[in-house]
XYZ file of C-alpha atoms in Angstrom:
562
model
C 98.041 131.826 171.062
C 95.622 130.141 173.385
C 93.070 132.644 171.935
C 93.467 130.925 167.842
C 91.419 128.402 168.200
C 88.420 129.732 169.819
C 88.583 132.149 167.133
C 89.068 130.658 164.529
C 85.942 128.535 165.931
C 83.858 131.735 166.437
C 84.710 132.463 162.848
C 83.516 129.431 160.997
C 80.453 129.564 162.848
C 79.874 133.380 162.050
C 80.178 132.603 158.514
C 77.360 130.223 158.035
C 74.853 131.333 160.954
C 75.477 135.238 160.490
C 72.483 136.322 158.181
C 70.530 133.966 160.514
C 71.136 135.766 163.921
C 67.942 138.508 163.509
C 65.362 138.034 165.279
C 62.469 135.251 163.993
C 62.913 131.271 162.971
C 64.879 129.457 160.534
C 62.520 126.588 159.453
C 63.192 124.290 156.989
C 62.938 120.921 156.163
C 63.033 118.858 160.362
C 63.812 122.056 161.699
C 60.840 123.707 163.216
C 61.007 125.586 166.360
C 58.192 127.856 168.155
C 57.827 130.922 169.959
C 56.738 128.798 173.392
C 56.191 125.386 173.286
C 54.314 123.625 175.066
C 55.239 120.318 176.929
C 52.865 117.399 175.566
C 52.564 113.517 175.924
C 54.793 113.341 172.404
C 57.595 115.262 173.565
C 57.863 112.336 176.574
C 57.074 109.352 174.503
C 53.726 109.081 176.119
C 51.779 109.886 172.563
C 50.986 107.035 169.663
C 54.119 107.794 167.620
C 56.763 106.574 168.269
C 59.251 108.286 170.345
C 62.210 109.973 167.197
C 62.424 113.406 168.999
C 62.250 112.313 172.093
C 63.456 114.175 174.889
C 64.548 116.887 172.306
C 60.780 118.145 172.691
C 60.692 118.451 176.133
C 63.859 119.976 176.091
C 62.808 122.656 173.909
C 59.484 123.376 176.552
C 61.194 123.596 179.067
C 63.774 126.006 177.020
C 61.284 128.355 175.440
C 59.530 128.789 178.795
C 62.653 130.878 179.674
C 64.047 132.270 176.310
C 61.878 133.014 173.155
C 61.809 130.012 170.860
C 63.699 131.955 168.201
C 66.790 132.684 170.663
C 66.895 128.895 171.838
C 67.170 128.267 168.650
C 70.155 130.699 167.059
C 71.637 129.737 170.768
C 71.607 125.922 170.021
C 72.879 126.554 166.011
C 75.599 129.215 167.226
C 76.567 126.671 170.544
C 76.869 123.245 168.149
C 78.971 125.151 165.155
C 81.374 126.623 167.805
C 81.530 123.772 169.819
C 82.409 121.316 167.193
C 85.592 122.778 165.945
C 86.904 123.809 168.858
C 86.453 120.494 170.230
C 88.150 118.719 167.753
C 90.910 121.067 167.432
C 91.628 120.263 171.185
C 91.609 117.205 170.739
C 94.925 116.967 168.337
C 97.497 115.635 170.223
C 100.136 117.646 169.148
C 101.690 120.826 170.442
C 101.047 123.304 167.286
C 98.504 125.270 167.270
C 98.142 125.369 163.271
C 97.866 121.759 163.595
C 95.040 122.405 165.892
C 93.471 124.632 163.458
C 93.369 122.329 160.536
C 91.480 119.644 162.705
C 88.921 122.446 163.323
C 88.457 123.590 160.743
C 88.074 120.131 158.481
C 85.511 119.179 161.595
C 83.607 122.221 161.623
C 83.199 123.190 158.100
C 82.359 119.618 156.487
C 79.939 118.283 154.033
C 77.735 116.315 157.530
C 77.179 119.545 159.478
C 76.450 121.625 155.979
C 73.568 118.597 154.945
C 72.308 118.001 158.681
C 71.595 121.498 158.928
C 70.338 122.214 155.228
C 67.998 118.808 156.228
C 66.976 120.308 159.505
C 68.842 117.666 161.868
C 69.818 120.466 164.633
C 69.907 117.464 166.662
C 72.029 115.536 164.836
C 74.313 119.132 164.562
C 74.249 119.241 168.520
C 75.373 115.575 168.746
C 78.407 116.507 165.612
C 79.657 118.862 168.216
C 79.687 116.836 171.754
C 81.346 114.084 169.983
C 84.970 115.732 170.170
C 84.205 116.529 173.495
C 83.036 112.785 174.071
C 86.095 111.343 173.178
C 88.311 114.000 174.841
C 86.562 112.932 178.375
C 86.293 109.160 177.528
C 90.124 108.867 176.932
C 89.785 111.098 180.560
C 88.389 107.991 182.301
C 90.670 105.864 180.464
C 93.822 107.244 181.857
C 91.768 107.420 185.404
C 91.838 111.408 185.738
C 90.296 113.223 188.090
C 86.083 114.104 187.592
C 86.528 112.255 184.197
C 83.701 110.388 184.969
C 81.165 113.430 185.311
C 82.586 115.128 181.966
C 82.075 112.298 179.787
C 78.400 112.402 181.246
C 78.247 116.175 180.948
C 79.544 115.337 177.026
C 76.913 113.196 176.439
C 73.910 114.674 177.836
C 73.570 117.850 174.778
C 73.854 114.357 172.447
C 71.062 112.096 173.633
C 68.148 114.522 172.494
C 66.965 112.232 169.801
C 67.692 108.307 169.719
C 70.105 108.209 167.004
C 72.534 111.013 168.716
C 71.949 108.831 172.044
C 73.634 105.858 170.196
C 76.107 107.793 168.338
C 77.592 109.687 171.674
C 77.245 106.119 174.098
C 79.199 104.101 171.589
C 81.810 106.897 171.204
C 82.025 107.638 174.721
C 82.518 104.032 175.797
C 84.870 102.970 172.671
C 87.058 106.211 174.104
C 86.874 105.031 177.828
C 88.129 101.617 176.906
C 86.811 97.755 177.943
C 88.338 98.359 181.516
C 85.157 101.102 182.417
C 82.582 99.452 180.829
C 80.704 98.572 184.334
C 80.790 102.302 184.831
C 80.047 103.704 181.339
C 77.888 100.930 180.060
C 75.032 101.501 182.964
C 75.581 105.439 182.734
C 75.263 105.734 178.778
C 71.974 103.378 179.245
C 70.480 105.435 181.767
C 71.141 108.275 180.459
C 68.744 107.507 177.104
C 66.174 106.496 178.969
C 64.259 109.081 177.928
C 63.597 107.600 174.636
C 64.580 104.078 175.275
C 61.944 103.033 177.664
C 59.190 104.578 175.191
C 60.544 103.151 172.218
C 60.386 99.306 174.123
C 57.143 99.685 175.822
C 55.460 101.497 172.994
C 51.916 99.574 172.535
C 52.565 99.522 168.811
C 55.676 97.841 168.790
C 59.000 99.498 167.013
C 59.349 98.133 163.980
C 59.753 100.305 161.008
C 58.399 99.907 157.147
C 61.056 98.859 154.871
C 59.918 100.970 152.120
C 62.255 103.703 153.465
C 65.361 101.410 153.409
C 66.295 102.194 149.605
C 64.657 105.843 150.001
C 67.215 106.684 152.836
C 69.951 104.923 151.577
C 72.966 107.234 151.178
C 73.608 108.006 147.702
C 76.564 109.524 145.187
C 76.977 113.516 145.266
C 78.652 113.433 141.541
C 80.468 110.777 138.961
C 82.112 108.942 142.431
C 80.237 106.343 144.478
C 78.528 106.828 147.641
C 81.446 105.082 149.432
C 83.858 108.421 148.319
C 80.839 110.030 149.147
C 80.470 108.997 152.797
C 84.435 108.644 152.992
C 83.827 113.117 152.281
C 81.157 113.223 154.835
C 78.578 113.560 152.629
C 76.118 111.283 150.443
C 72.732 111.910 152.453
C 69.946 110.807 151.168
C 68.145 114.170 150.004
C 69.551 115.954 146.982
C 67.323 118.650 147.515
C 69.978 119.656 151.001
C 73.171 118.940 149.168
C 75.548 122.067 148.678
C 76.082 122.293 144.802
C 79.449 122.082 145.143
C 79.210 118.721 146.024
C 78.811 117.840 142.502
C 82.354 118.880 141.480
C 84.442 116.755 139.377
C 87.484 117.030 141.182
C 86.114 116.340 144.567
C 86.329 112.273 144.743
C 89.651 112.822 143.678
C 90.254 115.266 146.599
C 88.374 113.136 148.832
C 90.869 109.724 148.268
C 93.537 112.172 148.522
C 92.557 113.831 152.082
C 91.694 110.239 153.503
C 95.093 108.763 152.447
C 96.567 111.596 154.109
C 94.337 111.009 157.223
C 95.584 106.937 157.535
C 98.950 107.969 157.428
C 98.470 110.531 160.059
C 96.273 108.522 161.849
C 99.749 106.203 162.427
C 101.097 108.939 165.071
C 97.920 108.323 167.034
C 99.172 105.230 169.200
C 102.508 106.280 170.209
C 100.769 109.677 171.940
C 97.394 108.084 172.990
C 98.221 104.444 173.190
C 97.485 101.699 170.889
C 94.142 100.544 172.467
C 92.493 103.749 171.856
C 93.524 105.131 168.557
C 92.666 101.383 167.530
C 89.207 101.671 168.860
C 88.831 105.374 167.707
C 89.818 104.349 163.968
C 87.877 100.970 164.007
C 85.152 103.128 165.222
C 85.189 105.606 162.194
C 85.624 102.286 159.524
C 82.327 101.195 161.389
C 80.650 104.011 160.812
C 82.019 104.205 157.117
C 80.310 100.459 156.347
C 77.078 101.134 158.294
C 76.411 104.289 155.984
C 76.991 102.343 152.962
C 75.810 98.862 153.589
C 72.007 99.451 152.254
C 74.210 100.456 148.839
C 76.159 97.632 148.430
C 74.775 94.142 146.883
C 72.441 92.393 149.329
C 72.635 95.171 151.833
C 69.482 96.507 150.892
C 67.440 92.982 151.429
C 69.091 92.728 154.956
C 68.309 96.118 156.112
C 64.230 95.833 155.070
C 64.274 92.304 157.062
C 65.871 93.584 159.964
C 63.724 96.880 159.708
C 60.987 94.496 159.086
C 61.661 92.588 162.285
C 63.711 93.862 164.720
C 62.614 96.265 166.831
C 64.555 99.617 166.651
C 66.276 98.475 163.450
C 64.425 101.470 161.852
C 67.537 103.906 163.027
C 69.489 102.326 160.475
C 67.493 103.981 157.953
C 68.839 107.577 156.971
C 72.080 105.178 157.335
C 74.666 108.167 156.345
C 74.157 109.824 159.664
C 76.428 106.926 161.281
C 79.576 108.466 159.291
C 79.478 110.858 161.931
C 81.919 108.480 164.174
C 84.098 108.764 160.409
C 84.581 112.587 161.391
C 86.941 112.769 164.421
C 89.607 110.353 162.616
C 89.324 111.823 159.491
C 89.887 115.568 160.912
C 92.281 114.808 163.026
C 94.009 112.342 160.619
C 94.538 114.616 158.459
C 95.779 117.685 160.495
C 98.241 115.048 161.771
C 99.124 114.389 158.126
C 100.056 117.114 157.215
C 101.901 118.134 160.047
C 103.987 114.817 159.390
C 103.952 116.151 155.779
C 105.355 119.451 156.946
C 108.595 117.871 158.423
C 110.140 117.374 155.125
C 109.128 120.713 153.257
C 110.600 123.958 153.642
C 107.560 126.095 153.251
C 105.757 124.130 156.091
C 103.511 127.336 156.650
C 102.074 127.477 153.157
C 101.088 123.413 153.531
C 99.277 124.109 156.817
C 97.250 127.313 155.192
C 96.544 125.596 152.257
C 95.361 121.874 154.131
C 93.366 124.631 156.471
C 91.503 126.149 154.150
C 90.736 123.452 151.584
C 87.257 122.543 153.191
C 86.474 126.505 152.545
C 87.640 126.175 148.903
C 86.002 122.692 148.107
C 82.604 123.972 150.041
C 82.414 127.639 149.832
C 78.509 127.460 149.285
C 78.012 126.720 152.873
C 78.438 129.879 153.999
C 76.228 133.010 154.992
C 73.397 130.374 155.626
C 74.192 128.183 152.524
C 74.638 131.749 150.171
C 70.924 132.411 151.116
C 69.394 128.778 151.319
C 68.385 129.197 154.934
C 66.877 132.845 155.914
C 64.604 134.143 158.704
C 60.962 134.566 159.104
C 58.142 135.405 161.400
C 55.052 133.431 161.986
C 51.696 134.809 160.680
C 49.452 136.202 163.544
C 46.786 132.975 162.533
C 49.412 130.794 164.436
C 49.309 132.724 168.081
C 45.900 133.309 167.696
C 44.790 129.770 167.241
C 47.041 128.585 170.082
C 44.902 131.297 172.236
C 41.839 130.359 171.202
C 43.261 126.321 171.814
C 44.707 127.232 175.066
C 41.605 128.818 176.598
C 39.396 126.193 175.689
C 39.585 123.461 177.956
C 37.721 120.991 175.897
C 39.055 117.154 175.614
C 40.443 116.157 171.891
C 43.526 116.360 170.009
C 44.207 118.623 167.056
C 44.237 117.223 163.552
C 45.816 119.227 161.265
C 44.666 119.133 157.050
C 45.651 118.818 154.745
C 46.874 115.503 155.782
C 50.844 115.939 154.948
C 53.915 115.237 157.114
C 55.633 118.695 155.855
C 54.328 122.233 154.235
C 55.100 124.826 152.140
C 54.356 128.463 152.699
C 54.559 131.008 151.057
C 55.472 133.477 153.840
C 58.881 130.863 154.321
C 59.677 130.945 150.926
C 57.723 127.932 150.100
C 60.594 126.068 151.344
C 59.682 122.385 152.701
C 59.379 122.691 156.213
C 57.948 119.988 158.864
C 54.499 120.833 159.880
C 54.760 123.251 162.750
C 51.965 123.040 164.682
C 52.530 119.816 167.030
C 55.235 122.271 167.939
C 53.278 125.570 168.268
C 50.175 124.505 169.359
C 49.626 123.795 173.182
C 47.557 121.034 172.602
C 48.840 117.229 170.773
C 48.692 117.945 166.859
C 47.911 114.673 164.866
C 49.787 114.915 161.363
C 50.046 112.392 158.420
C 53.540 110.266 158.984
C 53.981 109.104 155.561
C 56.712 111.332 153.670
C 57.076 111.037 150.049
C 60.566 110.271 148.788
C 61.154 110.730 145.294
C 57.360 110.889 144.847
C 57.455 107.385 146.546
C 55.492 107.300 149.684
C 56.986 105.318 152.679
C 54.588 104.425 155.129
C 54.186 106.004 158.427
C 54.600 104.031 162.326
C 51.689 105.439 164.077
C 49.218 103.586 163.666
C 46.502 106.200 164.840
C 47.147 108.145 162.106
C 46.258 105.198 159.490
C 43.356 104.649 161.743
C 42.224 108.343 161.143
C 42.803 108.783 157.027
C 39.896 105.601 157.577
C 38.228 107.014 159.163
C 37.430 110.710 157.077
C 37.828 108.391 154.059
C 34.315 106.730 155.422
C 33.310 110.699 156.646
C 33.284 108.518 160.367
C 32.874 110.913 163.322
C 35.794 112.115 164.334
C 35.333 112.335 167.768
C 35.095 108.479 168.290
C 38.823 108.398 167.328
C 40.238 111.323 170.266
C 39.909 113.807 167.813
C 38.400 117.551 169.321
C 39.795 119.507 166.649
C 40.410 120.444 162.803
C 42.908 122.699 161.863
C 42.774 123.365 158.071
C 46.094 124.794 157.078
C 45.561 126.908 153.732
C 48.629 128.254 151.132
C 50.388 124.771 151.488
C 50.026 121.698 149.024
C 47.042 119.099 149.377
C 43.896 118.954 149.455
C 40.827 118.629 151.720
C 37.708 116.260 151.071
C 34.670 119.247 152.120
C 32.692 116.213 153.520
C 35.101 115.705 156.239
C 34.634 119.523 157.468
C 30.407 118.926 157.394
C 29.086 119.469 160.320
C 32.088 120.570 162.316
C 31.676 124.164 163.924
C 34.256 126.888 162.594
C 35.641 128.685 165.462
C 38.238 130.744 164.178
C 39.391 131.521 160.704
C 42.035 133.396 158.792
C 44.186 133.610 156.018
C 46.627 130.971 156.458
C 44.657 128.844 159.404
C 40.737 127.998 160.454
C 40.043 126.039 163.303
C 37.000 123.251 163.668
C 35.734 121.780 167.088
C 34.232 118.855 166.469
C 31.004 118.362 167.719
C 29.397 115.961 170.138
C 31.538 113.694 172.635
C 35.240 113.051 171.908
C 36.484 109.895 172.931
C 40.118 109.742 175.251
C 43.434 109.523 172.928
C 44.768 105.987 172.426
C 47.040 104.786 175.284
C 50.619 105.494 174.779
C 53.602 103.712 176.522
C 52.907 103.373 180.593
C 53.642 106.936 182.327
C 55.044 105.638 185.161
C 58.434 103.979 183.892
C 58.754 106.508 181.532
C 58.609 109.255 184.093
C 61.116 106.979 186.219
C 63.620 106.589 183.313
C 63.524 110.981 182.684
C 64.191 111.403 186.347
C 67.033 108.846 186.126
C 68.477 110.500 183.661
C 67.963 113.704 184.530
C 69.528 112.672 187.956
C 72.748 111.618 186.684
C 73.488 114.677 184.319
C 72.451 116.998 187.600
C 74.541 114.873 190.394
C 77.512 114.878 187.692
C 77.134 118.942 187.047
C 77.245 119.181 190.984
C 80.360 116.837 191.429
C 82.222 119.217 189.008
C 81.002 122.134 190.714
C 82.211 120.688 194.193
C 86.387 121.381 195.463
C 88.259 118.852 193.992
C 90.523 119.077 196.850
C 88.134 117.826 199.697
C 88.302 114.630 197.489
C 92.007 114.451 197.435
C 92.059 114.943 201.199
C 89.857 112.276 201.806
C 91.184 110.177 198.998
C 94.815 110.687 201.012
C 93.373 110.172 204.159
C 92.045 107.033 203.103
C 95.278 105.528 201.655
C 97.501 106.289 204.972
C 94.945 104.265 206.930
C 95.036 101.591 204.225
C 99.266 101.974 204.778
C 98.321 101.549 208.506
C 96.310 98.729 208.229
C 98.833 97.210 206.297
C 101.769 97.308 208.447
């Protein structure tokens, strides 16, 4: 029996990622990944944008210097989709492993994971599936267990790859671990999103965000409900284009009221078993998240979001606002698996109720498997790509790369012409400069970096481009957009081919604007970086040396006493 869940974990992760696990990339949408890439100022915070996939990037260097880039990739989709369920299926506090089963199941198989991935969020996936695990080793510390400490760190560190999953895993993890740790996991959740904390505060730009994207990114009704039923299912992002059709059925707000009402009346058992302080927290938690998702929808909440975006630095994570419903997902799964197993003490076929509850996400949802019924599929990089980042790599030449035409994503033909995020400040070894506005709705919202609005000037008046750090023009062809010939005059074409042609740019080239200071930015990935390796190496040490000395140390304080 101790084998079901893992299984049944193993299974629901099989049947979305299966047609996926060939060899080549899944890109689409934010999720780009390369065969090798290469470790950059960006991928530390040290560029002029500001730091949003920050360390995830230099993560994914250091990564693909060991594995191909394709296999860290189906490693980290495979790892999160397993991880999740299983997690939250441990977490049940209850005895029964079909009880178990349904948590995993509504956890792993949900409309969040299904849109994050569809959107490209592997990040945001990866933080879905520590966040079981979070709370698991914050209620650890809680109770004062042995090496809780270092597992709630261990928890957290596959979270913090971009800024939002930082938040979402330090809140969790010190909600869990109660107001009695917060000198310990305060200071350790800080330090360990460092990495983009300190370049987010120093940046030289400043973090404040446009609030154009406020109603763009607002989360948004999936059929004839509201986006509160659709937030309260998981769902509601802000992209239509990601959302499983069978979102749109009619029945489903129905279904959706239904499975949460179930869920609060499980959610009852959780005090008596974990204590009321902490199922308090852990449902307060999930409302939270529930009213941040849905507060730019609501009357007013729009206007208050684009001031605080407007002036508060780092309010811009509040845009994209459904992703906080993620702290919505461990109460509701579990809720509900408690539910029904309250449910099934007064029925006689209790074994039909748990199949049925189990399998309900997989009837409601069933176009989220085998990669979304063929949304998602694998390809293979054109040969222009690896031989430009040859012909980059051996030149050693100062300038960045600006890529044309000037667009934050692309579409290919050879993916499908699905939308997919630029690749090349990913695939190229050298710092790619790409347009930040995106287009929502055919409404642009404007970009943060302000280099890039600097640049677009700058061809706009055919300026040199050298003047602004710029070495190199990469002219990406079979993709929307356009580009103005007079900005190509008079650059040097160095290598050309069907989907890519590369310009150096004459004359001297001028050094890249400064980003944040290197030197507490350095500090602050070392810091963290030392607390996620000291706490891997205090797991890995004999706990009993520790209770030895622990005893030791309490019969001389019963010495000194007497």
């Amino acid at each position: 029996m101790r084998l079901v869940l893992p299984a049944v974990s193993a299974v629901l992760a099989l049947l979305v990622l299966t047609p996926l696990l060939g060899r080549g990339f899944v890109l689409n949408y934010d999720m780009v990944f390369a065969p090798d890439q290469s470790l950059l100022p960006d991928g530390l915070g040290l560029g002029s944008a500001l730091p949003r996939s920050v360390p995830a990037d230099a993560v994914m260097s250091f990564a693909t210097a060991l594995l191909p880039g394709d296999v860290v990739q189906k490693i980290a989709l495979l790892a999160a989709l397993f991880a999740g369920p299983l997690g939250a299926g441990r977490l049940v506090p209850t005895n029964s492993v079909a009880i178990r089963v349904v948590a995993a199941v509504w956890y792993g198989w949900s409309a969040y994971v299904a849109e994050r991935l569809f959107m490209g969020h592997w990040p945001y996936v990866v933080t879905y599936a520590c966040l079981p695990w979070i709370a698991a080793a914050g209620l650890a510390v809680r109770r004062g267990k042995p090496k809780a400490l270092p597992k709630l760190i261990l928890a957290c560190a596959p979270a913090v790859l971009t800024p939002t999953g930082g938040i979402i895993a330090a809140v969790l993890a010190v909600v869990c671990s109660g107001r009695r740790k917060l000198a310990v996991t305060v200071p350790v959740t800080v330090l360990l999103n460092m990495p983009w904390l300190l370049p987010s505060v120093l940046h030289p730009g400043g973090s404040l965000s446009s609030p154009d994207g406020v109603g763009a990114f607002a989360a948004r009704a999936e059929n004839w409900g509201s986006p509160v039923t659709s937030v309260l299912g998981l769902g509601g992002i802000w992209n239509a284009e990601v959302v499983p059709g069978s979102r749109g059925m009619p029945l489903l707000p129905v279904i959706t009221l239904l499975s949460v009402a179930v869920a609060l009346v499980g959610l009852r058992s959780l005090a008596p078993r974990w204590g009321l302080a902490p199922a308090r927290s852990f449902v307060v938690l999930g409302a939270i998240g529930v009213a941040i998702a849905v507060f730019g929808t609501l009357p007013g909440g729009g206007d208050v979001l684009a001031w605080a975006v407007s002036h508060v630095p780092g309010a811009g994570l509040l845009r994209d606002s459904q992703k906080w419903a993620a702290w919505w997902a461990l109460p509701l799964s579990l809720g509900f698996a408690l539910g029904v197993e309250a449910a099934g003490k007064y029925l006689t076929n209790r074994t039909a109720l748990v199949a049925l509850a189990a399998l309900l996400p997989l009837i409601t949802m069933p176009d989220f498997a085998w990669a979304g019924l063929g949304r998602l599929e694998v390809v293979d990089y054109p040969a222009d790509w690896s031989a430009v980042r040859t012909v980059l790599a051996a030149d050693d030449g100062a300038g960045d790369v600006l890529a044309l035409p000037m667009s934050a994503f692309r579409r290919f033909s050879w993916n499908g012409d699905r939308t997919q995020l630029d690749p090349a400040p990913r695939f190229l070894p050298r710092t790619v400069v790409i347009d930040d506005v995106v287009y929502v709705g055919g409404r642009p919202v404007s970009g943060e970096d302000g280099r890039v609005a600097t640049i677009r000037r700058a061809m706009a008046r055919n300026d040199d481009l050298g003047a602004f750090g710029i070495g190199w023009v990469l002219v990406e062809h079979g993709t929307p957009g356009s580009v103005d010939p007079g900005v190509l005059r008079g650059l040097r074409e160095v290598w050309s081919g069907p989907w890519l042609t590369l310009y150096r740019v004459p004359g001297a080239i001028a050094p890249p604007p400064a980003g944040a200071p290197r030197l507490p930015v350095v500090a602050g990935d070392l810091g963290a970086l030392a607390v996620v390796a000291s706490s891997l190496l205090w797991l890995l040490l004999p706990a009993g040396r520790f209770r030895r000395s622990s005893h030791s140390r309490t019969v001389e304080e019963q010495a000194c006493a007497h």
